[in-house]
Amino acid sequence: MKEKRTLMDIVWRVVLYVWALTILFPLVWVIYESLKSNPEFFKDIWALPSELRWQNYSKAWNQYGFGQSLLNTLYYVGGSLVLGLFFTTINAYALTRMKFKGRKLIWGLIMLSLFLPGINALVPQYVIMRELSLTNSLTGLILLSSLGESVFYLMLLGGFMSSLPVELEESATMDGATLFQKFWRVIVPLSTPGIVTVGVFKFLGFYNNFLAPFIYLSDPKKYPIAVQMYSANKQMEFTADWVTLFAGVTIAMVPSIIIYILFQKLLMEGATMGGVKG
């Protein structure tokens, strides 16, 4: 038995190492390619740079607009994340902790939306955004992204909240707490891992969102990072300045890596508790 367990441990470790390399190697490759010159890149894509060319990052930041697009992204993602997370938390609390007529019907309609392709809503959404004069506006994009609820996030956070003991709210009620006080002072602090998990998922979704900004924004100065990368990639067809594009890709990766490092423990805790106990 010990030999079998040892063999299985070795196999699993090898699998994990291979999986880690498939993720880390492309990241490392992009970073060291971003520090080359163009002649070095075309000569040998595997060779290390003879000289570290940090000016590629300055060029990507200024000439190709990655600096402005990153600021646009922080504004768009930050606003969408705050509003979207607030609405998701309130909706999850109402559907899991409050008892009212029609709650099951609402849950059923929410689950039904899983089977409806989201692409079908693009035309009516665009008409509404145009009539409200919210096209070509980052603020309009924030409203569109934050007000659109995701069933996955609602189920994840709702499953986490439903695992909390009912006695906590009953005790707060006996102490004279209002509905909002029970929500804000009891449920929200205890649901922090679940809220952080949903927040990280929302951040990644907003940060990597390409379709909505590509459709609703026409001014290149308002492009977020995903659309700017697409625009820069199209420019490479004429300039072939690939090392600068790799520098831009590296800049675009930094916020996601920082968020993962900061919240990885809470992310794992929230995902497992929301999935198992819910």
PDB file of C-alpha atoms in Angstrom, residues 8-111:
ATOM      1  CA  MET A   8       0.499   7.849  -6.943  1.00  0.00           C
ATOM      2  CA  ASP A   9       2.081  10.765  -5.101  1.00  0.00           C
ATOM      3  CA  ILE A  10       4.898  10.862  -7.640  1.00  0.00           C
ATOM      4  CA  VAL A  11       2.436  10.751 -10.544  1.00  0.00           C
ATOM      5  CA  TRP A  12       0.332  13.555  -9.096  1.00  0.00           C
ATOM      6  CA  ARG A  13       3.407  15.680  -8.441  1.00  0.00           C
ATOM      7  CA  VAL A  14       4.621  15.188 -11.992  1.00  0.00           C
ATOM      8  CA  VAL A  15       1.173  16.147 -13.310  1.00  0.00           C
ATOM      9  CA  LEU A  16       1.135  19.275 -11.125  1.00  0.00           C
ATOM     10  CA  TYR A  17       4.641  20.251 -12.197  1.00  0.00           C
ATOM     11  CA  VAL A  18       3.773  19.819 -15.886  1.00  0.00           C
ATOM     12  CA  TRP A  19       0.567  21.822 -15.391  1.00  0.00           C
ATOM     13  CA  ALA A  20       2.477  24.590 -13.616  1.00  0.00           C
ATOM     14  CA  LEU A  21       5.062  24.714 -16.399  1.00  0.00           C
ATOM     15  CA  THR A  22       2.369  25.041 -19.070  1.00  0.00           C
ATOM     16  CA  ILE A  23       1.198  28.176 -17.256  1.00  0.00           C
ATOM     17  CA  LEU A  24       4.498  29.667 -16.120  1.00  0.00           C
ATOM     18  CA  PHE A  25       6.575  29.026 -19.239  1.00  0.00           C
ATOM     19  CA  PRO A  26       4.452  31.198 -21.596  1.00  0.00           C
ATOM     20  CA  LEU A  27       4.503  34.025 -19.024  1.00  0.00           C
ATOM     21  CA  VAL A  28       8.269  33.879 -18.638  1.00  0.00           C
ATOM     22  CA  TRP A  29       8.731  33.623 -22.408  1.00  0.00           C
ATOM     23  CA  VAL A  30       6.617  36.738 -23.035  1.00  0.00           C
ATOM     24  CA  ILE A  31       8.558  38.691 -20.399  1.00  0.00           C
ATOM     25  CA  TYR A  32      12.018  37.952 -21.740  1.00  0.00           C
ATOM     26  CA  GLU A  33      10.859  38.467 -25.334  1.00  0.00           C
ATOM     27  CA  SER A  34       9.654  41.934 -24.281  1.00  0.00           C
ATOM     28  CA  LEU A  35      13.239  42.815 -23.287  1.00  0.00           C
ATOM     29  CA  LYS A  36      14.750  42.046 -26.701  1.00  0.00           C
ATOM     30  CA  SER A  37      15.227  44.139 -29.793  1.00  0.00           C
ATOM     31  CA  ASN A  38      13.247  43.308 -32.925  1.00  0.00           C
ATOM     32  CA  PRO A  39      16.293  41.933 -34.814  1.00  0.00           C
ATOM     33  CA  GLU A  40      17.038  39.621 -31.866  1.00  0.00           C
ATOM     34  CA  PHE A  41      13.439  38.437 -31.807  1.00  0.00           C
ATOM     35  CA  PHE A  42      13.393  37.559 -35.507  1.00  0.00           C
ATOM     36  CA  LYS A  43      16.836  35.981 -35.334  1.00  0.00           C
ATOM     37  CA  ASP A  44      16.048  33.513 -32.535  1.00  0.00           C
ATOM     38  CA  ILE A  45      12.864  33.542 -30.470  1.00  0.00           C
ATOM     39  CA  TRP A  46      14.372  31.213 -27.848  1.00  0.00           C
ATOM     40  CA  ALA A  47      17.610  33.063 -27.201  1.00  0.00           C
ATOM     41  CA  LEU A  48      17.951  35.343 -24.187  1.00  0.00           C
ATOM     42  CA  PRO A  49      18.320  39.097 -24.867  1.00  0.00           C
ATOM     43  CA  SER A  50      21.887  40.377 -25.129  1.00  0.00           C
ATOM     44  CA  GLU A  51      20.793  43.615 -23.476  1.00  0.00           C
ATOM     45  CA  LEU A  52      17.698  44.360 -21.389  1.00  0.00           C
ATOM     46  CA  ARG A  53      15.682  46.912 -23.365  1.00  0.00           C
ATOM     47  CA  TRP A  54      13.353  48.493 -20.810  1.00  0.00           C
ATOM     48  CA  GLN A  55      12.550  51.198 -23.317  1.00  0.00           C
ATOM     49  CA  ASN A  56      10.140  48.732 -24.938  1.00  0.00           C
ATOM     50  CA  TYR A  57       7.835  49.240 -21.950  1.00  0.00           C
ATOM     51  CA  SER A  58       8.026  53.017 -22.249  1.00  0.00           C
ATOM     52  CA  LYS A  59       7.189  52.721 -25.940  1.00  0.00           C
ATOM     53  CA  ALA A  60       4.250  50.410 -25.271  1.00  0.00           C
ATOM     54  CA  TRP A  61       2.983  52.716 -22.507  1.00  0.00           C
ATOM     55  CA  ASN A  62       3.123  55.903 -24.570  1.00  0.00           C
ATOM     56  CA  GLN A  63       3.242  55.170 -28.298  1.00  0.00           C
ATOM     57  CA  TYR A  64       0.811  52.259 -28.352  1.00  0.00           C
ATOM     58  CA  GLY A  65      -1.498  53.697 -25.691  1.00  0.00           C
ATOM     59  CA  PHE A  66      -1.230  50.940 -23.096  1.00  0.00           C
ATOM     60  CA  GLY A  67      -0.819  53.521 -20.331  1.00  0.00           C
ATOM     61  CA  GLN A  68      -4.066  55.340 -21.119  1.00  0.00           C
ATOM     62  CA  SER A  69      -5.907  52.075 -21.737  1.00  0.00           C
ATOM     63  CA  LEU A  70      -4.766  50.731 -18.362  1.00  0.00           C
ATOM     64  CA  LEU A  71      -6.140  53.844 -16.636  1.00  0.00           C
ATOM     65  CA  ASN A  72      -9.399  53.415 -18.573  1.00  0.00           C
ATOM     66  CA  THR A  73      -9.515  49.790 -17.481  1.00  0.00           C
ATOM     67  CA  LEU A  74      -8.992  50.644 -13.813  1.00  0.00           C
ATOM     68  CA  TYR A  75     -11.862  53.139 -13.964  1.00  0.00           C
ATOM     69  CA  TYR A  76     -14.157  50.757 -15.835  1.00  0.00           C
ATOM     70  CA  VAL A  77     -13.296  47.679 -13.789  1.00  0.00           C
ATOM     71  CA  GLY A  78     -13.296  49.542 -10.465  1.00  0.00           C
ATOM     72  CA  GLY A  79     -16.705  51.125 -11.013  1.00  0.00           C
ATOM     73  CA  SER A  80     -18.250  47.931 -12.388  1.00  0.00           C
ATOM     74  CA  LEU A  81     -16.776  45.860  -9.562  1.00  0.00           C
ATOM     75  CA  VAL A  82     -18.062  48.085  -6.739  1.00  0.00           C
ATOM     76  CA  LEU A  83     -21.588  48.429  -8.139  1.00  0.00           C
ATOM     77  CA  GLY A  84     -21.809  44.855  -9.430  1.00  0.00           C
ATOM     78  CA  LEU A  85     -20.588  43.313  -6.178  1.00  0.00           C
ATOM     79  CA  PHE A  86     -23.019  45.444  -4.171  1.00  0.00           C
ATOM     80  CA  PHE A  87     -25.989  44.321  -6.267  1.00  0.00           C
ATOM     81  CA  THR A  88     -24.896  40.674  -6.259  1.00  0.00           C
ATOM     82  CA  THR A  89     -24.521  40.673  -2.467  1.00  0.00           C
ATOM     83  CA  ILE A  90     -27.968  42.212  -1.944  1.00  0.00           C
ATOM     84  CA  ASN A  91     -29.604  39.850  -4.437  1.00  0.00           C
ATOM     85  CA  ALA A  92     -27.963  36.778  -2.921  1.00  0.00           C
ATOM     86  CA  TYR A  93     -29.049  37.834   0.567  1.00  0.00           C
ATOM     87  CA  ALA A  94     -32.642  38.460  -0.513  1.00  0.00           C
ATOM     88  CA  LEU A  95     -32.958  35.145  -2.345  1.00  0.00           C
ATOM     89  CA  THR A  96     -31.307  32.962   0.305  1.00  0.00           C
ATOM     90  CA  ARG A  97     -31.970  34.589   3.694  1.00  0.00           C
ATOM     91  CA  MET A  98     -35.365  36.256   3.236  1.00  0.00           C
ATOM     92  CA  LYS A  99     -38.679  34.436   2.953  1.00  0.00           C
ATOM     93  CA  PHE A 100     -41.310  35.945   0.654  1.00  0.00           C
ATOM     94  CA  LYS A 101     -43.867  34.787  -1.870  1.00  0.00           C
ATOM     95  CA  GLY A 102     -42.524  34.112  -5.318  1.00  0.00           C
ATOM     96  CA  ARG A 103     -38.943  33.446  -4.215  1.00  0.00           C
ATOM     97  CA  LYS A 104     -38.881  30.000  -5.815  1.00  0.00           C
ATOM     98  CA  LEU A 105     -40.377  31.422  -8.990  1.00  0.00           C
ATOM     99  CA  ILE A 106     -37.650  34.065  -9.153  1.00  0.00           C
ATOM    100  CA  TRP A 107     -34.972  31.407  -8.614  1.00  0.00           C
ATOM    101  CA  GLY A 108     -36.557  29.349 -11.391  1.00  0.00           C
ATOM    102  CA  LEU A 109     -36.481  32.288 -13.805  1.00  0.00           C
ATOM    103  CA  ILE A 110     -32.865  32.993 -12.864  1.00  0.00           C
ATOM    104  CA  MET A 111     -31.929  29.364 -13.517  1.00  0.00           C
TER     105      MET A 111
END
